[in-house]
PDB file of C-alpha atoms in Angstrom:
ATOM      1  CA  MET Q  21     -22.011  73.370 331.647  1.00 67.00           C
ATOM      2  CA  THR Q  22     -18.619  72.113 333.029  1.00 72.00           C
ATOM      3  CA  ASP Q  23     -16.633  68.865 331.759  1.00 74.00           C
ATOM      4  CA  PHE Q  24     -17.207  67.264 335.584  1.00 81.00           C
ATOM      5  CA  GLN Q  25     -21.197  67.915 335.182  1.00 85.00           C
ATOM      6  CA  LYS Q  26     -21.027  65.805 331.739  1.00 86.00           C
ATOM      7  CA  GLU Q  27     -19.291  63.202 333.132  1.00 90.00           C
ATOM      8  CA  LEU Q  28     -21.786  62.654 335.935  1.00 92.00           C
ATOM      9  CA  LEU Q  29     -24.516  62.900 333.675  1.00 94.00           C
ATOM     10  CA  LYS Q  30     -23.126  60.331 331.455  1.00 95.00           C
ATOM     11  CA  THR Q  31     -22.351  58.749 334.539  1.00 96.00           C
ATOM     12  CA  GLU Q  32     -26.341  59.223 335.777  1.00 96.00           C
ATOM     13  CA  GLN Q  33     -27.854  57.557 332.213  1.00 96.00           C
ATOM     14  CA  LYS Q  34     -25.455  54.856 332.338  1.00 97.00           C
ATOM     15  CA  LEU Q  35     -26.605  54.035 335.850  1.00 97.00           C
ATOM     16  CA  THR Q  36     -30.079  54.168 334.954  1.00 97.00           C
ATOM     17  CA  SER Q  37     -30.211  52.450 331.353  1.00 96.00           C
ATOM     18  CA  LEU Q  38     -28.506  49.513 333.624  1.00 96.00           C
ATOM     19  CA  LEU Q  39     -31.420  49.884 336.164  1.00 96.00           C
ATOM     20  CA  ASN Q  40     -33.926  49.307 333.758  1.00 96.00           C
ATOM     21  CA  THR Q  41     -32.313  46.650 332.734  1.00 95.00           C
ATOM     22  CA  LEU Q  42     -32.353  44.745 335.630  1.00 94.00           C
ATOM     23  CA  ASP Q  43     -35.702  45.694 335.997  1.00 94.00           C
ATOM     24  CA  SER Q  44     -36.916  44.833 332.985  1.00 93.00           C
ATOM     25  CA  ASP Q  45     -35.502  40.824 333.501  1.00 89.00           C
ATOM     26  CA  THR Q  46     -38.706  38.802 332.874  1.00 85.00           C
ATOM     27  CA  THR Q  47     -36.644  35.634 333.853  1.00 86.00           C
ATOM     28  CA  PRO Q  48     -38.922  33.342 336.526  1.00 84.00           C
ATOM     29  CA  VAL Q  49     -37.544  33.909 340.094  1.00 89.00           C
ATOM     30  CA  ILE Q  50     -36.647  30.999 341.858  1.00 91.00           C
ATOM     31  CA  ASP Q  51     -37.085  31.051 345.363  1.00 91.00           C
ATOM     32  CA  GLY Q  52     -34.266  30.647 347.910  1.00 91.00           C
ATOM     33  CA  ARG Q  53     -30.433  30.832 347.032  1.00 92.00           C
ATOM     34  CA  LEU Q  54     -27.782  28.857 345.714  1.00 94.00           C
ATOM     35  CA  ARG Q  55     -24.771  27.531 347.899  1.00 93.00           C
ATOM     36  CA  ILE Q  56     -21.537  26.058 346.925  1.00 94.00           C
ATOM     37  CA  ALA Q  57     -19.580  23.527 349.436  1.00 94.00           C
ATOM     38  CA  ASN Q  58     -16.417  22.541 348.911  1.00 92.00           C
ATOM     39  CA  LYS Q  59     -15.755  18.714 348.949  1.00 91.00           C
ATOM     40  CA  GLN Q  60     -12.262  17.197 348.409  1.00 90.00           C
ATOM     41  CA  GLY Q  61     -11.253  20.289 346.556  1.00 92.00           C
ATOM     42  CA  LYS Q  62     -14.552  19.994 344.016  1.00 92.00           C
ATOM     43  CA  PRO Q  63     -17.446  22.307 343.809  1.00 93.00           C
ATOM     44  CA  VAL Q  64     -20.648  20.847 345.255  1.00 94.00           C
ATOM     45  CA  TYR Q  65     -24.104  22.928 344.283  1.00 94.00           C
ATOM     46  CA  TYR Q  66     -27.264  22.649 346.906  1.00 94.00           C
ATOM     47  CA  HIS Q  67     -30.606  24.617 346.388  1.00 94.00           C
ATOM     48  CA  ASP Q  68     -31.280  26.315 349.739  1.00 93.00           C
ATOM     49  CA  VAL Q  69     -35.275  27.013 350.441  1.00 91.00           C
ATOM     50  CA  TYR Q  70     -36.036  28.801 353.979  1.00 85.00           C
ATOM     51  CA  LEU Q  71     -39.455  27.970 355.244  1.00 82.00           C
ATOM     52  CA  LYS Q  72     -41.354  28.603 358.606  1.00 73.00           C
ATOM     53  CA  ALA Q  73     -41.735  25.379 360.872  1.00 68.00           C
ATOM     54  CA  ASP Q  74     -45.248  24.400 362.192  1.00 64.00           C
ATOM     55  CA  GLY Q  75     -45.799  26.887 364.706  1.00 61.00           C
ATOM     56  CA  SER Q  76     -42.362  28.808 364.898  1.00 65.00           C
ATOM     57  CA  LYS Q  77     -41.595  32.388 364.076  1.00 68.00           C
ATOM     58  CA  ASN Q  78     -38.200  30.991 362.913  1.00 75.00           C
ATOM     59  CA  LEU Q  79     -37.132  30.250 359.477  1.00 78.00           C
ATOM     60  CA  LYS Q  80     -35.764  26.808 358.908  1.00 83.00           C
ATOM     61  CA  ARG Q  81     -33.120  26.164 356.156  1.00 83.00           C
ATOM     62  CA  ARG Q  82     -33.845  22.964 353.613  1.00 88.00           C
ATOM     63  CA  SER Q  83     -30.973  22.176 351.289  1.00 91.00           C
ATOM     64  CA  PHE Q  84     -31.820  20.178 348.379  1.00 92.00           C
ATOM     65  CA  TYR Q  85     -28.800  18.678 346.081  1.00 93.00           C
ATOM     66  CA  ILE Q  86     -28.280  20.181 342.473  1.00 92.00           C
ATOM     67  CA  LYS Q  87     -27.595  17.445 340.378  1.00 91.00           C
ATOM     68  CA  LYS Q  88     -25.480  17.768 337.330  1.00 88.00           C
ATOM     69  CA  ARG Q  89     -28.542  17.382 335.187  1.00 90.00           C
ATOM     70  CA  ASP Q  90     -30.182  20.446 336.687  1.00 89.00           C
ATOM     71  CA  PHE Q  91     -26.804  22.543 336.972  1.00 90.00           C
ATOM     72  CA  ASN Q  92     -28.954  25.215 334.483  1.00 92.00           C
ATOM     73  CA  LYS Q  93     -30.727  25.866 337.696  1.00 92.00           C
ATOM     74  CA  ALA Q  94     -27.610  26.781 339.818  1.00 93.00           C
ATOM     75  CA  ALA Q  95     -26.650  29.051 337.011  1.00 93.00           C
ATOM     76  CA  MET Q  96     -30.389  30.499 337.481  1.00 94.00           C
ATOM     77  CA  LEU Q  97     -29.667  30.831 341.344  1.00 94.00           C
ATOM     78  CA  ALA Q  98     -26.387  32.556 340.781  1.00 94.00           C
ATOM     79  CA  GLN Q  99     -27.514  34.725 337.790  1.00 94.00           C
ATOM     80  CA  GLN Q 100     -30.560  35.862 340.491  1.00 94.00           C
ATOM     81  CA  ASP Q 101     -28.457  36.618 343.545  1.00 94.00           C
ATOM     82  CA  TYR Q 102     -25.836  38.862 341.386  1.00 95.00           C
ATOM     83  CA  ASN Q 103     -28.618  40.632 339.876  1.00 95.00           C
ATOM     84  CA  GLU Q 104     -30.449  41.494 343.197  1.00 94.00           C
ATOM     85  CA  LYS Q 105     -27.203  42.605 344.631  1.00 96.00           C
ATOM     86  CA  LEU Q 106     -26.126  44.453 341.298  1.00 96.00           C
ATOM     87  CA  HIS Q 107     -29.401  46.351 341.385  1.00 96.00           C
ATOM     88  CA  LYS Q 108     -28.928  47.110 344.933  1.00 96.00           C
ATOM     89  CA  ALA Q 109     -25.270  48.687 344.704  1.00 97.00           C
ATOM     90  CA  THR Q 110     -26.440  50.318 341.188  1.00 97.00           C
ATOM     91  CA  THR Q 111     -29.370  52.240 343.064  1.00 97.00           C
ATOM     92  CA  ARG Q 112     -27.153  53.182 345.939  1.00 97.00           C
ATOM     93  CA  GLN Q 113     -24.795  54.606 342.904  1.00 97.00           C
ATOM     94  CA  LEU Q 114     -27.213  56.864 341.119  1.00 96.00           C
ATOM     95  CA  SER Q 115     -28.765  57.846 344.305  1.00 97.00           C
ATOM     96  CA  GLN Q 116     -24.890  59.249 345.159  1.00 97.00           C
ATOM     97  CA  VAL Q 117     -23.861  60.719 341.571  1.00 96.00           C
ATOM     98  CA  LYS Q 118     -27.636  62.488 341.960  1.00 95.00           C
ATOM     99  CA  SER Q 119     -26.012  64.099 344.972  1.00 95.00           C
ATOM    100  CA  LEU Q 120     -23.105  65.156 343.405  1.00 93.00           C
ATOM    101  CA  ILE Q 121     -25.268  66.813 340.454  1.00 92.00           C
ATOM    102  CA  LYS Q 122     -27.156  68.691 342.685  1.00 91.00           C
ATOM    103  CA  ALA Q 123     -24.051  70.068 344.529  1.00 89.00           C
ATOM    104  CA  SER Q 124     -21.661  70.401 341.301  1.00 87.00           C
ATOM    105  CA  HIS Q 125     -24.439  73.402 340.108  1.00 85.00           C
ATOM    106  CA  SER Q 126     -22.340  75.290 342.697  1.00 85.00           C
ATOM    107  CA  PHE Q 127     -18.999  74.101 341.783  1.00 82.00           C
ATOM    108  CA  ASP Q 128     -17.108  76.569 340.253  1.00 83.00           C
ATOM    109  CA  GLU Q 129     -14.473  75.054 337.586  1.00 80.00           C
ATOM    110  CA  LYS Q 130     -12.843  78.995 336.909  1.00 85.00           C
ATOM    111  CA  MET Q 131     -12.439  79.525 340.773  1.00 89.00           C
ATOM    112  CA  LEU Q 132      -8.873  78.757 340.424  1.00 92.00           C
ATOM    113  CA  GLU Q 133      -8.099  80.774 336.992  1.00 92.00           C
ATOM    114  CA  LYS Q 134     -10.431  83.758 338.417  1.00 93.00           C
ATOM    115  CA  VAL Q 135      -7.248  84.459 340.917  1.00 94.00           C
ATOM    116  CA  PHE Q 136      -5.380  85.880 337.795  1.00 93.00           C
ATOM    117  CA  THR Q 137      -8.427  86.840 335.709  1.00 92.00           C
ATOM    118  CA  GLN Q 138      -9.293  89.367 338.434  1.00 93.00           C
ATOM    119  CA  MET Q 139      -6.383  91.428 338.892  1.00 92.00           C
ATOM    120  CA  THR Q 140      -5.622  94.456 337.208  1.00 94.00           C
ATOM    121  CA  PRO Q 141      -3.347  94.664 334.054  1.00 91.00           C
ATOM    122  CA  TYR Q 142      -0.865  96.327 335.898  1.00 94.00           C
ATOM    123  CA  ARG Q 143      -0.386  93.642 338.605  1.00 94.00           C
ATOM    124  CA  LYS Q 144      -0.978  90.739 335.982  1.00 91.00           C
ATOM    125  CA  GLU Q 145       2.709  91.992 333.951  1.00 90.00           C
ATOM    126  CA  LEU Q 146       4.361  91.357 337.436  1.00 94.00           C
ATOM    127  CA  ILE Q 147       2.896  87.907 338.144  1.00 92.00           C
ATOM    128  CA  LYS Q 148       4.082  84.443 336.923  1.00 91.00           C
ATOM    129  CA  PRO Q 149       0.494  82.586 337.492  1.00 93.00           C
ATOM    130  CA  LEU Q 150       0.633  78.896 338.905  1.00 92.00           C
ATOM    131  CA  VAL Q 151      -3.049  78.415 337.705  1.00 92.00           C
ATOM    132  CA  PRO Q 152      -3.507  80.780 334.190  1.00 93.00           C
ATOM    133  CA  ASP Q 153      -6.180  81.914 332.880  1.00 91.00           C
ATOM    134  CA  GLN Q 154      -7.216  80.185 329.169  1.00 92.00           C
ATOM    135  CA  GLU Q 155      -5.926  83.735 327.067  1.00 91.00           C
ATOM    136  CA  THR Q 156      -2.377  83.174 329.634  1.00 92.00           C
ATOM    137  CA  PHE Q 157      -1.885  79.805 328.685  1.00 94.00           C
ATOM    138  CA  VAL Q 158      -3.001  80.210 325.133  1.00 95.00           C
ATOM    139  CA  ALA Q 159       0.010  82.962 324.614  1.00 93.00           C
ATOM    140  CA  TYR Q 160       2.395  81.043 326.514  1.00 93.00           C
ATOM    141  CA  TRP Q 161       1.834  78.126 324.646  1.00 96.00           C
ATOM    142  CA  LEU Q 162       1.984  79.946 321.349  1.00 95.00           C
ATOM    143  CA  ASN Q 163       4.965  81.842 322.526  1.00 94.00           C
ATOM    144  CA  THR Q 164       7.183  78.881 324.105  1.00 94.00           C
ATOM    145  CA  PRO Q 165      10.113  78.675 321.401  1.00 95.00           C
ATOM    146  CA  PHE Q 166      10.338  75.595 319.118  1.00 96.00           C
ATOM    147  CA  THR Q 167      12.581  73.890 316.448  1.00 96.00           C
ATOM    148  CA  LYS Q 168      11.026  73.939 313.520  1.00 95.00           C
ATOM    149  CA  LYS Q 169      11.416  71.484 310.253  1.00 95.00           C
ATOM    150  CA  GLN Q 170      13.855  73.977 307.762  1.00 95.00           C
ATOM    151  CA  PHE Q 171      12.831  74.166 304.021  1.00 94.00           C
ATOM    152  CA  SER Q 172      15.276  74.588 301.098  1.00 93.00           C
ATOM    153  CA  GLU Q 173      15.210  76.281 297.613  1.00 91.00           C
ATOM    154  CA  LEU Q 174      13.307  73.164 295.998  1.00 91.00           C
ATOM    155  CA  ASP Q 175      10.261  73.462 298.429  1.00 92.00           C
ATOM    156  CA  PRO Q 176       7.193  75.081 296.985  1.00 93.00           C
ATOM    157  CA  GLU Q 177       6.519  78.697 297.596  1.00 94.00           C
ATOM    158  CA  ILE Q 178       2.731  78.328 299.454  1.00 96.00           C
ATOM    159  CA  PHE Q 179       1.962  80.745 302.169  1.00 97.00           C
ATOM    160  CA  THR Q 180      -0.790  80.642 304.637  1.00 97.00           C
ATOM    161  CA  GLU Q 181      -3.227  83.514 305.339  1.00 96.00           C
ATOM    162  CA  ASN Q 182      -0.901  84.332 308.345  1.00 94.00           C
ATOM    163  CA  GLY Q 183       1.914  84.487 306.180  1.00 95.00           C
ATOM    164  CA  GLU Q 184       3.603  80.806 307.221  1.00 96.00           C
ATOM    165  CA  GLN Q 185       5.138  78.700 304.790  1.00 96.00           C
ATOM    166  CA  VAL Q 186       4.132  75.651 304.198  1.00 97.00           C
ATOM    167  CA  ARG Q 187       4.847  72.168 301.983  1.00 95.00           C
ATOM    168  CA  SER Q 188       1.047  71.628 300.262  1.00 95.00           C
ATOM    169  CA  LYS Q 189      -2.157  73.067 299.251  1.00 96.00           C
ATOM    170  CA  SER Q 190      -3.360  70.907 301.641  1.00 96.00           C
ATOM    171  CA  GLU Q 191      -1.967  71.795 304.590  1.00 97.00           C
ATOM    172  CA  LYS Q 192      -2.326  75.345 303.488  1.00 97.00           C
ATOM    173  CA  ILE Q 193      -6.219  74.660 303.748  1.00 97.00           C
ATOM    174  CA  ILE Q 194      -5.839  73.194 307.310  1.00 97.00           C
ATOM    175  CA  ALA Q 195      -3.613  75.687 308.548  1.00 97.00           C
ATOM    176  CA  ASP Q 196      -5.881  78.221 307.324  1.00 97.00           C
ATOM    177  CA  LYS Q 197      -9.057  76.532 308.842  1.00 97.00           C
ATOM    178  CA  TYR Q 198      -7.226  76.534 312.250  1.00 97.00           C
ATOM    179  CA  LEU Q 199      -6.182  80.360 312.111  1.00 97.00           C
ATOM    180  CA  LYS Q 200     -10.360  81.248 311.054  1.00 96.00           C
ATOM    181  CA  LEU Q 201     -11.218  78.826 314.181  1.00 96.00           C
ATOM    182  CA  GLY Q 202      -8.980  80.393 316.246  1.00 96.00           C
ATOM    183  CA  ILE Q 203      -7.169  76.675 317.104  1.00 97.00           C
ATOM    184  CA  PRO Q 204      -4.001  77.504 318.666  1.00 97.00           C
ATOM    185  CA  TYR Q 205      -1.348  75.360 316.415  1.00 97.00           C
ATOM    186  CA  ARG Q 206       2.620  74.964 315.457  1.00 97.00           C
ATOM    187  CA  TYR Q 207       3.502  74.113 312.279  1.00 97.00           C
ATOM    188  CA  GLU Q 208       6.085  71.459 311.817  1.00 97.00           C
ATOM    189  CA  SER Q 209       7.628  71.670 315.510  1.00 97.00           C
ATOM    190  CA  GLN Q 210      10.232  68.517 316.436  1.00 97.00           C
ATOM    191  CA  LEU Q 211       9.242  65.919 318.502  1.00 97.00           C
ATOM    192  CA  VAL Q 212      11.641  63.469 319.631  1.00 97.00           C
ATOM    193  CA  LEU Q 213      10.189  59.729 319.957  1.00 97.00           C
ATOM    194  CA  ILE Q 214      11.271  56.671 320.990  1.00 97.00           C
ATOM    195  CA  ASP Q 215      11.467  53.617 318.903  1.00 95.00           C
ATOM    196  CA  ASN Q 216      13.461  50.145 320.565  1.00 92.00           C
ATOM    197  CA  GLY Q 217      15.835  52.475 322.551  1.00 93.00           C
ATOM    198  CA  ARG Q 218      16.586  55.077 320.192  1.00 96.00           C
ATOM    199  CA  SER Q 219      15.567  58.665 319.938  1.00 96.00           C
ATOM    200  CA  ILE Q 220      13.786  59.316 316.787  1.00 96.00           C
ATOM    201  CA  THR Q 221      13.094  63.048 315.914  1.00 97.00           C
ATOM    202  CA  ILE Q 222      10.112  63.622 313.860  1.00 97.00           C
ATOM    203  CA  TYR Q 223       8.302  67.090 312.967  1.00 97.00           C
ATOM    204  CA  PRO Q 224       4.443  66.436 312.891  1.00 97.00           C
ATOM    205  CA  ASP Q 225       2.516  68.268 310.239  1.00 97.00           C
ATOM    206  CA  PHE Q 226       0.699  70.172 313.125  1.00 98.00           C
ATOM    207  CA  THR Q 227       1.098  70.440 316.780  1.00 98.00           C
ATOM    208  CA  VAL Q 228      -2.665  71.761 317.796  1.00 98.00           C
ATOM    209  CA  LEU Q 229      -3.946  72.925 321.624  1.00 97.00           C
ATOM    210  CA  ASN Q 230      -7.138  72.192 322.940  1.00 96.00           C
ATOM    211  CA  LYS Q 231      -8.312  75.919 324.438  1.00 94.00           C
ATOM    212  CA  ASN Q 232     -10.688  74.244 326.472  1.00 90.00           C
ATOM    213  CA  THR Q 233      -9.196  71.293 327.826  1.00 90.00           C
ATOM    214  CA  ARG Q 234      -5.366  72.530 327.127  1.00 93.00           C
ATOM    215  CA  LYS Q 235      -4.888  68.604 325.827  1.00 95.00           C
ATOM    216  CA  VAL Q 236      -2.138  68.519 322.696  1.00 97.00           C
ATOM    217  CA  TYR Q 237      -2.847  66.942 319.920  1.00 98.00           C
ATOM    218  CA  TYR Q 238      -0.304  65.888 316.798  1.00 98.00           C
ATOM    219  CA  HIS Q 239      -2.017  66.134 313.017  1.00 98.00           C
ATOM    220  CA  GLU Q 240      -0.617  64.253 310.627  1.00 97.00           C
ATOM    221  CA  HIS Q 241      -1.891  65.049 307.110  1.00 97.00           C
ATOM    222  CA  PHE Q 242      -0.880  61.793 304.615  1.00 96.00           C
ATOM    223  CA  GLY Q 243      -1.129  63.526 301.231  1.00 93.00           C
ATOM    224  CA  ARG Q 244       0.041  60.403 299.031  1.00 92.00           C
ATOM    225  CA  MET Q 245      -1.815  57.737 300.162  1.00 94.00           C
ATOM    226  CA  ASP Q 246      -2.014  56.227 296.639  1.00 93.00           C
ATOM    227  CA  LYS Q 247       1.750  55.608 296.827  1.00 94.00           C
ATOM    228  CA  GLU Q 248       2.955  52.521 298.101  1.00 94.00           C
ATOM    229  CA  ASP Q 249       6.290  53.812 299.539  1.00 95.00           C
ATOM    230  CA  TYR Q 250       4.834  56.963 301.155  1.00 96.00           C
ATOM    231  CA  CYS Q 251       1.517  54.887 302.179  1.00 95.00           C
ATOM    232  CA  ASP Q 252       4.247  52.400 304.287  1.00 96.00           C
ATOM    233  CA  SER Q 253       5.939  55.127 305.429  1.00 96.00           C
ATOM    234  CA  ALA Q 254       2.664  56.617 307.280  1.00 96.00           C
ATOM    235  CA  LEU Q 255       1.536  53.374 308.492  1.00 96.00           C
ATOM    236  CA  LYS Q 256       5.321  53.329 310.167  1.00 96.00           C
ATOM    237  CA  ARG Q 257       4.852  57.042 311.652  1.00 97.00           C
ATOM    238  CA  VAL Q 258       1.209  55.641 313.134  1.00 97.00           C
ATOM    239  CA  GLU Q 259       3.187  52.877 314.612  1.00 97.00           C
ATOM    240  CA  LEU Q 260       5.756  54.773 316.133  1.00 97.00           C
ATOM    241  CA  TYR Q 261       3.494  57.352 317.898  1.00 97.00           C
ATOM    242  CA  ALA Q 262       1.678  53.858 319.211  1.00 97.00           C
ATOM    243  CA  LYS Q 263       4.829  52.989 320.630  1.00 97.00           C
ATOM    244  CA  ASN Q 264       4.935  56.256 322.618  1.00 97.00           C
ATOM    245  CA  GLY Q 265       1.280  56.324 323.800  1.00 96.00           C
ATOM    246  CA  ILE Q 266      -0.371  58.912 321.230  1.00 97.00           C
ATOM    247  CA  PHE Q 267      -2.988  56.971 319.772  1.00 97.00           C
ATOM    248  CA  ILE Q 268      -5.569  57.832 317.077  1.00 96.00           C
ATOM    249  CA  GLY Q 269      -8.667  58.993 318.434  1.00 89.00           C
ATOM    250  CA  ASP Q 270      -6.613  59.797 321.937  1.00 92.00           C
ATOM    251  CA  ARG Q 271      -4.045  62.152 321.076  1.00 96.00           C
ATOM    252  CA  LEU Q 272      -3.235  61.823 317.148  1.00 97.00           C
ATOM    253  CA  ILE Q 273      -5.618  63.136 314.519  1.00 97.00           C
ATOM    254  CA  ILE Q 274      -5.498  61.735 310.849  1.00 97.00           C
ATOM    255  CA  THR Q 275      -6.590  63.511 307.617  1.00 97.00           C
ATOM    256  CA  HIS Q 276      -5.774  61.798 303.955  1.00 96.00           C
ATOM    257  CA  GLU Q 277      -5.522  61.643 300.383  1.00 95.00           C
ATOM    258  CA  THR Q 278      -4.840  60.754 297.001  1.00 95.00           C
ATOM    259  CA  ALA Q 279      -4.245  62.078 293.577  1.00 91.00           C
ATOM    260  CA  GLY Q 280      -8.164  61.362 292.913  1.00 93.00           C
ATOM    261  CA  ARG Q 281      -9.926  61.823 296.269  1.00 94.00           C
ATOM    262  CA  PRO Q 282      -8.762  65.150 297.565  1.00 94.00           C
ATOM    263  CA  MET Q 283      -9.224  65.485 301.448  1.00 95.00           C
ATOM    264  CA  ASN Q 284     -12.920  65.652 302.835  1.00 96.00           C
ATOM    265  CA  MET Q 285     -13.181  69.015 304.546  1.00 96.00           C
ATOM    266  CA  SER Q 286     -16.455  67.502 306.030  1.00 96.00           C
ATOM    267  CA  TYR Q 287     -14.857  64.468 308.055  1.00 96.00           C
ATOM    268  CA  PHE Q 288     -11.824  67.103 308.801  1.00 97.00           C
ATOM    269  CA  GLU Q 289     -14.450  69.460 310.575  1.00 96.00           C
ATOM    270  CA  SER Q 290     -15.856  66.980 312.473  1.00 96.00           C
ATOM    271  CA  LEU Q 291     -12.436  65.801 314.022  1.00 96.00           C
ATOM    272  CA  ILE Q 292     -12.058  69.604 315.062  1.00 97.00           C
ATOM    273  CA  LYS Q 293     -15.414  69.704 316.994  1.00 95.00           C
ATOM    274  CA  LYS Q 294     -14.538  66.348 318.324  1.00 94.00           C
ATOM    275  CA  TYR Q 295     -11.198  66.641 319.751  1.00 95.00           C
ATOM    276  CA  LEU Q 296     -10.564  70.469 319.341  1.00 95.00           C
ATOM    277  CA  SER Q 297     -13.928  72.270 320.078  1.00 87.00           C
ATOM    278  CA  GLU Q 298     -15.187  70.860 323.606  1.00 72.00           C
TER     279      GLU Q 298
END
């Protein structure tokens, strides 16, 4: 099922739920309509009822002034009119969505990618695809040069399964997990952000790619949250991301730990499932 189809199904469920809510309304129906007149810049409310005159097929409007003490009737008539119009609009939109769902079964989301995928290897070598397939896109992303934060002689010698040096055992666990799951990442890749007009260079712990959506995420692991200065610095980092349109739950992934509470792997795996696997 394509992302497009998933979104259509979500929309269908929302519209169906809304119709069920409207249909289950047990509020008594009041005959007639609300009419609001403007008199000297102030609204005046009328309850209009349409009745058949004796011996006539035509409807005749009778208007009843709604007094302040009966204002609840005006609200009920207004709500009733709104619900009726919303029901009609929702029914029309639901019909449109169902038609789109039916048509989407013949929609090939990968059609443009297949133009390149179905070529011979020798021909692929000669082409720079405008719409690359997943394998080509990931390879290009991984091979794009980036500026990496440098290590000093004082940094611990901790290496991942991929032979890459990291700064903590938790970062090794994270990197090894990404490697095992085939999730492309860059360790401590330079990122320039703006804060009050000033350029600030940071190095996110991990810059991670969702292969399916091709969306890039920044993963920060805050490993000493029980230390006040470190915690303060971590919060400032999150705020800096937000100033640049990078928000937790959107493009920013956060994991954390303290000396007495190690990183929760179940929580980390749930983040992978939500943001990097679908």
